[in-house]
XYZ file of C-alpha atoms in Angstrom:
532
model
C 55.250 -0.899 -5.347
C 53.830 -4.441 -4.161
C 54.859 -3.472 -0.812
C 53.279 0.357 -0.876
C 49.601 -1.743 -1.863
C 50.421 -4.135 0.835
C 50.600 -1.245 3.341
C 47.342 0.129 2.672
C 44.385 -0.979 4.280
C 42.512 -3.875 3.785
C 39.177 -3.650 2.342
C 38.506 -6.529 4.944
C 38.598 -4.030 7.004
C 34.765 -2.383 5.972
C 33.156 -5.383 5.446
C 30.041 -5.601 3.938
C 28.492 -7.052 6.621
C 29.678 -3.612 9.233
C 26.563 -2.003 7.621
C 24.455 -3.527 9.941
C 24.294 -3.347 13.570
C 24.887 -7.294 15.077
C 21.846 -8.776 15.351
C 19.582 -7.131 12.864
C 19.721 -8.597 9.507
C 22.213 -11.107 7.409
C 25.147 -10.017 5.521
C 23.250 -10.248 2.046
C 20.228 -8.179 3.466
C 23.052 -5.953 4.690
C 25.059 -5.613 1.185
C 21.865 -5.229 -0.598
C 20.056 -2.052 1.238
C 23.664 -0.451 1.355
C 24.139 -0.682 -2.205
C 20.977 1.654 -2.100
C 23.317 3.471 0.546
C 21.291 3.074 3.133
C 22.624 1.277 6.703
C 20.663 -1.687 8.122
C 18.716 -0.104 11.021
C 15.366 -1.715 11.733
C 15.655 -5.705 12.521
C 14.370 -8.345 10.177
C 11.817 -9.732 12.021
C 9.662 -10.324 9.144
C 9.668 -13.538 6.661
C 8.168 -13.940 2.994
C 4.874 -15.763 4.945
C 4.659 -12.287 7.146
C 5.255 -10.024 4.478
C 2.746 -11.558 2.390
C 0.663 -11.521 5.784
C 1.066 -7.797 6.415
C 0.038 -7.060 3.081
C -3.063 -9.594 3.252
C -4.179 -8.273 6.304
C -4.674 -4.496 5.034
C -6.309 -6.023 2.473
C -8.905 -7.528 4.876
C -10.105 -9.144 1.945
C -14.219 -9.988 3.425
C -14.223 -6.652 5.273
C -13.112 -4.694 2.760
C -15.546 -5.909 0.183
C -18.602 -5.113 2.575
C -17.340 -1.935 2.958
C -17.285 -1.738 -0.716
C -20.483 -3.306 -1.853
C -22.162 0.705 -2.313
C -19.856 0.668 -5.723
C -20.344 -2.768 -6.680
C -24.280 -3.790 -6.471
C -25.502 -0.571 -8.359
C -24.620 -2.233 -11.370
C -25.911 -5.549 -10.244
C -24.626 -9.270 -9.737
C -22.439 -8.904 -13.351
C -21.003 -5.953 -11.297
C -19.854 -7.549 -8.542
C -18.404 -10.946 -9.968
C -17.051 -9.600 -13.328
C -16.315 -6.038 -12.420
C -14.179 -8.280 -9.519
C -12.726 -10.736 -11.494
C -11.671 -8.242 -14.381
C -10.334 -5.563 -11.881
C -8.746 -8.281 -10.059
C -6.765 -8.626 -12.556
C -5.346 -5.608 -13.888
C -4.268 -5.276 -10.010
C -2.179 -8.338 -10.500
C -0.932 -6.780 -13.803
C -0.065 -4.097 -11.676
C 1.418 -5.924 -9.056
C 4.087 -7.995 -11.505
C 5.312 -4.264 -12.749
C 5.804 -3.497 -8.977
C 7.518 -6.954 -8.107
C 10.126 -6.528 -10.438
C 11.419 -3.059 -8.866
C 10.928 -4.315 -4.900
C 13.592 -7.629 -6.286
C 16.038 -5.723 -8.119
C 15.713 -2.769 -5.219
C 14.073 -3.119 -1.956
C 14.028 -0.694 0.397
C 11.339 0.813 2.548
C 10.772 4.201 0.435
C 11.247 1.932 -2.823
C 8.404 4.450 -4.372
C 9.887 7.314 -3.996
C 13.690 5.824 -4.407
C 12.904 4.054 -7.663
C 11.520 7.291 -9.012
C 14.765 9.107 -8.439
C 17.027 6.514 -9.631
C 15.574 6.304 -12.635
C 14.051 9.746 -13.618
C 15.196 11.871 -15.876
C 18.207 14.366 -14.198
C 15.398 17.419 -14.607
C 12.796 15.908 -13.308
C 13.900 13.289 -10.589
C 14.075 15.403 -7.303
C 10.073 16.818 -7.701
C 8.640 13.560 -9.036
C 10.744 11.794 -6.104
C 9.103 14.716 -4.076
C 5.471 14.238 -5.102
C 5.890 10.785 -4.796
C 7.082 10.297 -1.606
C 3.867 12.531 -0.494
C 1.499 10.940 -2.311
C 2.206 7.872 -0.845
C 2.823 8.975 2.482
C -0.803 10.823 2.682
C -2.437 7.831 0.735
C -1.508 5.393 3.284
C -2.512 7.734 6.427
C -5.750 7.985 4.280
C -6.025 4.319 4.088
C -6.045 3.925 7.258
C -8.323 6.424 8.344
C -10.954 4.914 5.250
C -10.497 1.735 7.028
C -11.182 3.128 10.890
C -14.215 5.135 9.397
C -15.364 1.197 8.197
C -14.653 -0.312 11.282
C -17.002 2.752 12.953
C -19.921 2.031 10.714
C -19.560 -1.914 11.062
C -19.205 -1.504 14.798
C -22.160 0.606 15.151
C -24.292 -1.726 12.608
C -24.234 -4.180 15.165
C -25.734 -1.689 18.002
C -28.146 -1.026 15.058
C -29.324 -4.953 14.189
C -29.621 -5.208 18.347
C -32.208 -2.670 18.477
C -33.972 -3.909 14.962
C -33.077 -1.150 13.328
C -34.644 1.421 15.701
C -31.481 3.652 16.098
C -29.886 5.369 14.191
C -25.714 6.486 14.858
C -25.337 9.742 14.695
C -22.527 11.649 12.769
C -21.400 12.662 16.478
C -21.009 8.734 17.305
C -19.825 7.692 14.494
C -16.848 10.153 14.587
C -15.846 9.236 18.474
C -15.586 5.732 17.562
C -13.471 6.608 14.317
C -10.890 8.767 16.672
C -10.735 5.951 19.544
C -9.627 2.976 16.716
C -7.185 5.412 15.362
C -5.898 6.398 18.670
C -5.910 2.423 19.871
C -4.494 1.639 16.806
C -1.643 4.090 17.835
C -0.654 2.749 20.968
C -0.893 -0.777 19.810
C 1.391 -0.412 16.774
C 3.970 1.044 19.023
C 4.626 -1.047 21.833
C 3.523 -3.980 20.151
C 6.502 -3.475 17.498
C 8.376 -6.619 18.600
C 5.708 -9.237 18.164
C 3.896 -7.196 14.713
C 5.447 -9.567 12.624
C 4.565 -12.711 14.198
C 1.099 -11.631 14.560
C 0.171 -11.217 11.203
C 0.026 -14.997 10.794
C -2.603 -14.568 13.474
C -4.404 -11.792 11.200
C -3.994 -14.147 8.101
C -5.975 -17.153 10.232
C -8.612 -14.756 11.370
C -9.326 -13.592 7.858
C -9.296 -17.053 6.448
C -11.519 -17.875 9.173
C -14.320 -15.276 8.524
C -14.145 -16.010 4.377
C -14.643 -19.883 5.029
C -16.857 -18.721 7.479
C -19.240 -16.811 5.486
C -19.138 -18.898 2.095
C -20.374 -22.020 4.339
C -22.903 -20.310 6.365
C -24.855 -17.788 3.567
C -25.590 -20.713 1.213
C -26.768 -22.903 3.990
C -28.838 -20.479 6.165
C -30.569 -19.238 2.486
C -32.776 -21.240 1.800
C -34.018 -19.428 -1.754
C -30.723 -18.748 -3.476
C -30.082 -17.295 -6.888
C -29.357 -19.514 -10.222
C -26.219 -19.181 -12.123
C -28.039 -16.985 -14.726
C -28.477 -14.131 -11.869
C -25.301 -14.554 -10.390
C -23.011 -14.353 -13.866
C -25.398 -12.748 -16.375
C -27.963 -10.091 -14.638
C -27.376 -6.156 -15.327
C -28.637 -3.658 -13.117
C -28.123 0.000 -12.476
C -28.911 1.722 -9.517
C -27.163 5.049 -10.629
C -27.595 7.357 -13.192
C -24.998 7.289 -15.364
C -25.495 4.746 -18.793
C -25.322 1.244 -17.481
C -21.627 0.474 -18.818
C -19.956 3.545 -16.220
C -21.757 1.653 -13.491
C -20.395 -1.323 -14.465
C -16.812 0.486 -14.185
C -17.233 2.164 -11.139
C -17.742 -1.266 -9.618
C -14.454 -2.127 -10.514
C -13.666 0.161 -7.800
C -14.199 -2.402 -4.972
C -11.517 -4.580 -5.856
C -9.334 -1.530 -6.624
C -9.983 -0.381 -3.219
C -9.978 -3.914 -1.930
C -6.735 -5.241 -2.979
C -4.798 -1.576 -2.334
C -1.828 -2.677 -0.071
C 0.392 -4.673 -1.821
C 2.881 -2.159 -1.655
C 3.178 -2.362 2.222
C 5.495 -4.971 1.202
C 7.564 -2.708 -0.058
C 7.530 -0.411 2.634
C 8.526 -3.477 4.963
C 11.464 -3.772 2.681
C 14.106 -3.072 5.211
C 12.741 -5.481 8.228
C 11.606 -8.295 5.232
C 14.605 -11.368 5.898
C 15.717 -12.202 2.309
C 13.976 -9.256 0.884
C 14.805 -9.634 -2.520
C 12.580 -12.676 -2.638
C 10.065 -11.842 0.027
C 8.867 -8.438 -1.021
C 8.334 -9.530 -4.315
C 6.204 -13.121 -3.443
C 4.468 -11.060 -1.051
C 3.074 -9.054 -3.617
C 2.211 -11.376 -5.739
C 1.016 -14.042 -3.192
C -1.529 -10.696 -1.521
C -3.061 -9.762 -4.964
C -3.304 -13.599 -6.289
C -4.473 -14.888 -2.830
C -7.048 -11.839 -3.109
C -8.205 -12.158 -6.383
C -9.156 -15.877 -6.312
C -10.935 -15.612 -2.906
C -12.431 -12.669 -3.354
C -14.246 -13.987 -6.677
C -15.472 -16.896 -4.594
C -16.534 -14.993 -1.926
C -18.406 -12.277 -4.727
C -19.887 -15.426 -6.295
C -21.299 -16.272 -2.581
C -22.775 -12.770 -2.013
C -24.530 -13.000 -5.645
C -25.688 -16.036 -4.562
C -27.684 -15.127 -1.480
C -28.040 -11.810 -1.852
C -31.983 -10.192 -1.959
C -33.036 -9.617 -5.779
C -34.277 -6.455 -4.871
C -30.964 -5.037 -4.692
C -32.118 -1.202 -3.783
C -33.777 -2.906 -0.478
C -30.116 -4.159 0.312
C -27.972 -1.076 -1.005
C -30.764 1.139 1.221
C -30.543 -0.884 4.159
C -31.840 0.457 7.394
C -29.070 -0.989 9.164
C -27.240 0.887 7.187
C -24.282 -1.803 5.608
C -25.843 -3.894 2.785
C -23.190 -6.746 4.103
C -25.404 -6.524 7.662
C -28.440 -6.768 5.749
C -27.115 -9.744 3.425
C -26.165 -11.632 6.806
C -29.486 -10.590 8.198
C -31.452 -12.191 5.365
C -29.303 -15.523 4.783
C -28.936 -16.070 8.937
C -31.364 -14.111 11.465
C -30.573 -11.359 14.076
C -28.075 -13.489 16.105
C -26.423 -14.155 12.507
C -26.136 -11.306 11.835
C -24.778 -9.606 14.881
C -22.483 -12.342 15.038
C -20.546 -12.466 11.758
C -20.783 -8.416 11.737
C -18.772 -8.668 15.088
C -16.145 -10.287 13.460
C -16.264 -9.099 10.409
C -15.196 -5.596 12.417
C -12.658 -6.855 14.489
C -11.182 -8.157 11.466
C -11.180 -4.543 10.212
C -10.116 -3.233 13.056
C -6.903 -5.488 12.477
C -6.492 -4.220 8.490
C -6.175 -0.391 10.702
C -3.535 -2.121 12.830
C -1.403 -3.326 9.719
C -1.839 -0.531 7.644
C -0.855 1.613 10.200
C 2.863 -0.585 10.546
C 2.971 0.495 7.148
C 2.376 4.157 7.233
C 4.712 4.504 9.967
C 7.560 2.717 8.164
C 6.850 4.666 4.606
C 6.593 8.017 6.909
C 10.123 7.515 9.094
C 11.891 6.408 5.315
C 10.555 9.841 3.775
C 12.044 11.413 6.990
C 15.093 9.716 6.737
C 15.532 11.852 3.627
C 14.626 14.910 5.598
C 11.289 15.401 2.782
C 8.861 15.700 5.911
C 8.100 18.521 7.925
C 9.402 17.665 11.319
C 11.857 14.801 9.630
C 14.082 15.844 13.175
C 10.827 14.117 15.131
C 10.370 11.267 13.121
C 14.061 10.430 11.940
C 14.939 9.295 15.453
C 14.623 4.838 15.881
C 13.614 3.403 19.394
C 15.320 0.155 19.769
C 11.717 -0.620 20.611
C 9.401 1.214 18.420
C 8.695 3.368 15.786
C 6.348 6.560 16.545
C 3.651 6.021 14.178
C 2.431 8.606 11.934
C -0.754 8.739 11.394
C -1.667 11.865 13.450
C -4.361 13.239 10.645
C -8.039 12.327 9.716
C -7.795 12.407 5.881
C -10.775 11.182 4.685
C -9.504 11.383 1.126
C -9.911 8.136 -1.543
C -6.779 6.686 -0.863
C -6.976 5.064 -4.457
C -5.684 8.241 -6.006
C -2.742 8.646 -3.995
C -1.549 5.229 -4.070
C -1.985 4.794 -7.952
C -0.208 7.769 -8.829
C 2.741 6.830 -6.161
C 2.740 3.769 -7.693
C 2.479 4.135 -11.563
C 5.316 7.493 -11.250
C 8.172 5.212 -10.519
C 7.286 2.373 -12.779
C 7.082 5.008 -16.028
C 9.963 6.595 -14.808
C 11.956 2.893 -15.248
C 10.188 2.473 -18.970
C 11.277 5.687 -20.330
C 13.854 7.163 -18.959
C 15.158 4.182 -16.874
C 14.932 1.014 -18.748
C 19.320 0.745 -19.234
C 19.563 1.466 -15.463
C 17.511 -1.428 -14.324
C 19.310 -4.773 -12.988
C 16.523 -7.077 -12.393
C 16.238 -9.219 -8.967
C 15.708 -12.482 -8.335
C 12.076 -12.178 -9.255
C 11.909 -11.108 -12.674
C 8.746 -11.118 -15.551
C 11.911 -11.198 -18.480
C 10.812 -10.017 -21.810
C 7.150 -9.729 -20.706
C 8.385 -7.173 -17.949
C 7.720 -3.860 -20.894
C 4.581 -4.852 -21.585
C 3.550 -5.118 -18.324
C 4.828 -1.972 -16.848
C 3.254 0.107 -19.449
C -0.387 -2.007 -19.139
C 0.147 -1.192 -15.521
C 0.448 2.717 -16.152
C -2.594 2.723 -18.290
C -4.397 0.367 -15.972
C -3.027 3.319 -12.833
C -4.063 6.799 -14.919
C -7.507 5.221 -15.057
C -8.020 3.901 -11.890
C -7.213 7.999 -10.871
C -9.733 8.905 -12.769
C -12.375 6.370 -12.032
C -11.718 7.301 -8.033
C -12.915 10.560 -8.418
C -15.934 10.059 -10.371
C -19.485 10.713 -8.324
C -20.506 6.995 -8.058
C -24.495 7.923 -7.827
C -24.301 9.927 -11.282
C -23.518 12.964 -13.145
C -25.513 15.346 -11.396
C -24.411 14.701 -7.455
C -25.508 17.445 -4.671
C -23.233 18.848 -2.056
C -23.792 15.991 -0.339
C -23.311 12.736 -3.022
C -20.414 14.910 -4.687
C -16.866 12.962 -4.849
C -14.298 15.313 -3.320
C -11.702 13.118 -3.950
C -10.911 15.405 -7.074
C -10.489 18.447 -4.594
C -8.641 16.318 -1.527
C -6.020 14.496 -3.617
C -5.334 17.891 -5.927
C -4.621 19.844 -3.048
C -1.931 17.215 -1.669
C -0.449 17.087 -4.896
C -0.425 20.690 -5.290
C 0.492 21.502 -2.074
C 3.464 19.183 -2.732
C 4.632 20.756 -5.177
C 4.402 24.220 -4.048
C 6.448 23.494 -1.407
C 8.707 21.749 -3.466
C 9.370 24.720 -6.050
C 9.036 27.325 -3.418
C 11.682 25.915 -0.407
C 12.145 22.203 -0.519
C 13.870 22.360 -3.959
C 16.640 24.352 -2.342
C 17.373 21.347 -0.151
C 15.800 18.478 -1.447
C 18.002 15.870 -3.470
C 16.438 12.723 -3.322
C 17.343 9.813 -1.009
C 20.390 10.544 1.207
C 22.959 7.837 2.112
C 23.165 6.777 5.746
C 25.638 3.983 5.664
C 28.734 4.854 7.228
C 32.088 5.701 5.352
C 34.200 3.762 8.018
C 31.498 0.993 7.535
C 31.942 0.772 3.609
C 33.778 -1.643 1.485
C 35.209 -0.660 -1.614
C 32.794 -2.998 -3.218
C 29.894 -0.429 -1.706
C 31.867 2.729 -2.305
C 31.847 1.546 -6.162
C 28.162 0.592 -5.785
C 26.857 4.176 -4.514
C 28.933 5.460 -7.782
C 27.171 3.085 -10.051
C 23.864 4.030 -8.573
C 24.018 7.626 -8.701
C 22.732 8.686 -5.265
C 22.694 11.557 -3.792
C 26.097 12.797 -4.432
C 26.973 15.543 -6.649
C 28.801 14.918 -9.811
C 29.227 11.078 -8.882
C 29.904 9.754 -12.151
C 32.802 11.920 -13.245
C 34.502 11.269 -9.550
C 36.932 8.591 -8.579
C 36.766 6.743 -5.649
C 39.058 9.172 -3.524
C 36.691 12.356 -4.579
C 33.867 10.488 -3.761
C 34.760 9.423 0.070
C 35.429 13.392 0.010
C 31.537 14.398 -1.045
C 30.489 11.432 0.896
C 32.023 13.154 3.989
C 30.432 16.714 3.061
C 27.177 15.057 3.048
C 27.394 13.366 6.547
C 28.394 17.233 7.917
């Protein structure tokens, strides 16, 4: 008997650490993305400081506020600093809930692999389905949001040059949209190598513009507000009752600080990911909450009284004008220069972070055209965004994100094996605060910001854009993708697999059928069906 076990072979002999090609991550990295059964195929070039700097850099935390400032001075200085500060915070609620899934399971489609882990057996494959879209199209939405910012900051400068005697036309502003989005496309693909290392460079540059700006406003205006403007004055420049306008400024920072989940999505090139996808979260949100309130506090501070003069700017960005006033034409130009190269750098990140989300999803074979994008250069990765969706990306991020995290609370909660990072008993609490917090952050995003009666052209479409993506989805889900869709397939290897994994994939219930009543023998037998 001894000698018949002795004769078999040695679970040495699949090590663990097999599941990754040499070279491209550690043996823990390794263990823990194939106990989500997938194989380690992207290098780990990325470390918590560049995770957390991927994620601050879509953020663009000063850029992103002036492109912003439409929804947040209608209702006034209390708008901008509370409506921030509040918001701010429900984000960070938000971003705990989220933290505790990328520890216990990170992996670059965590959004859409959480939600089928821990749905319900009816309802896992479409809810992994819809979310795995939703997120996907959010983030190629992001990123075209951003470009579109990085046109109309681009082209406020031409417009402070000639004192506000031209005026960009829809024509010009749409050919410099398309040439950042197509720049940003060639960059992010041969410049795969180095993406990591230069986000510290993106994290300095942002740094440098904040410090920049809350030094030189204050001194260059001469006449600034008192504390009773900047924390205490109303205002309402829309026509809804002044409390709405108060909550649709809230939708600045919920715009703002809308990447933390890149983090995730670098999951599978993050170096000790268990620890750095969830600090980056944390470390993004936090770092943009407190500096964003200082740099709101600033912009209160020196910004004109007359806040319809600023908000109906002929240069046509109140942040131009508010540089304009504090610091002269040269000022102005100046700081809006690098307040769009900045930008243009958020496009650059988030579009690292579409492409990764994008080839994951197609790794599962979800996408159309998964055959084009499932394919890894040793160099690059093809990135994705190939669409101008001009859609909110708020909607499609929140309900990708808040899916998976109600999934875990009701139907997952005995399935979850928390990480390293971990919010213990609060973690409940959170998670559902961060679902309520999510549902109305959907709705807020596709409210008409100037008031209940908008025209044709001040009407939200948001509503129509994001309903037709999640419709679409799930047509196509219930009409052909059901018939081949199961959720997140395994890649690792069987030769590569310990017995240690083999167990794992049974404990986790991927994408094998009737795992739980199988032994080990019948699984390696539906694990080889799935490879054919």
């Amino acid at each position: 008997m001894s000698s018949q076990h002795d004769s078999s072979p040695k679970p040495e002999a699949r090590r663990v650490s097999d599941a990754a090609a040499p070279g491209l991550a550690s043996d823990e990295d390794a263990a823990v993305l194939a106990k989500l059964g997938y194989k380690q195929e992207l290098k780990r070039n990325f470390t918590m400081i560049e995770v957390f700097g991927i994620a601050f850099s879509i953020m663009g935390l000063l850029p992103s506020i002036a492109s912003t400032l439409s929804y947040s001075i209608p209702a006034g200085p209390v708008g901008m600093v509370w409506g921030w500060f509040l918001a701010s915070g429900f984000i960070f609620i938000v971003g705990l809930a989220m933290a505790d899934l990328g520890s216990a399971m990170p992996t670059s489609g965590g959004l859409y692999w959480w939600t089928h882990f821990f749905a319900s057996p009816a309802t896992r494959n479409p809810l992994c389905f819809l979310v795995g879209y939703s997120n996907t199209l959010g983030l190629v939405g992001g990123l075209c949001s951003i470009d579109y910012g990085f046109s109309l900051q681009l082209l406020s400068v031409v417009v402070i040059a000639n004192d506000g005697n031209y005026t960009p036309t829809n024509g010009a502003i749409y050919g410099v949209f398309l040439a950042c989005v197509f720049c940003h496309a060639v960059l992010a693909s041969v410049m795969s190598k180095i993406m990591g290392k230069l986000q510290t460079v993106f994290v300095i540059m942002n740094f440098i513009l904040i410090t920049a700006t809350i030094i030189a406003l204050p001194i260059g205006k001469h006449q600034r507000n008192d504390a009773h403007f900047i924390f205490a004055t109303t205002e309402n420049l829309t026509t809804w009752p002044t409390g709405w306008a108060f909550m649709l400024s809230w939708l600045s920072p919920i715009w703002t600080i809308g990447a933390f989940d890149s983090c995730v999505h670098m999951s599978e090139e993050a170096a000790n990911a268990t620890k750095a996808v969830p600090y980056g979260i944390i470390m993004s949100i936090g770092s943009c909450w407190l500096f964003g309130f200082i740099i709101v506090i600033v912009l209160a501070a020196c910004i004109n009284p007359d806040l319809s003069a600023v908000t109906g700017s002929a240069f046509g960005q109140p942040m131009a004008q508010i540089y304009y006033d504090a610091l002269g034409k040269r000022g102005a130009i100046g700081f809006m220069s690098l307040l769009f190269i900045v930008q243009s750098l958020m496009g650059l990140s988030i579009l690292v972070a579409a492409s990764r989300q994008t080839w994951a999803f197609s790794r599962d074979g979800a996408l159309p055209f998964s055959s084009f994008f499932r394919p890894i250069s040793q160099n690059l990765i093809a990135p994705a965004a190939a669409q101008a969706l001009f859609s909110l990306a708020v909607a499609g991020n929140n309900l990708a994100w808040g899916i998976p995290i109600l999934c875990r609370v009701v139907w997952g909660q005995r399935k979850f094996k928390p990480g390293p990072f971990h919010t213990g008993r609060m973690s409940i609490p959170i998670a559902w605060t961060a679902i309520v917090f999510l549902v109305f952050g959907i709705i807020l995003s596709m409210i008409p910001v100037g008031g209940p009666d908008p025209t044709p052209q001040t009407m939200n479409y948001t509503v129509v854009i994001n309903s037709a993506v999640w419709g679409g989805a799930m047509v196509y889900y219930y009409i052909d993708a059901r018939k081949w869709f199961k959720g997140p397939k395994i890649t690792v290897d069987l030769d590569e697999l310990s017995e240690e994994q083999t167990q794992a994939l049974k404990d986790e219930g991927l994408q094998i059928d009737g795992l739980e009543e199988k032994t080990e023998g019948e699984i390696v037998t539906d694990v080889i069906r799935e490879k054919q």
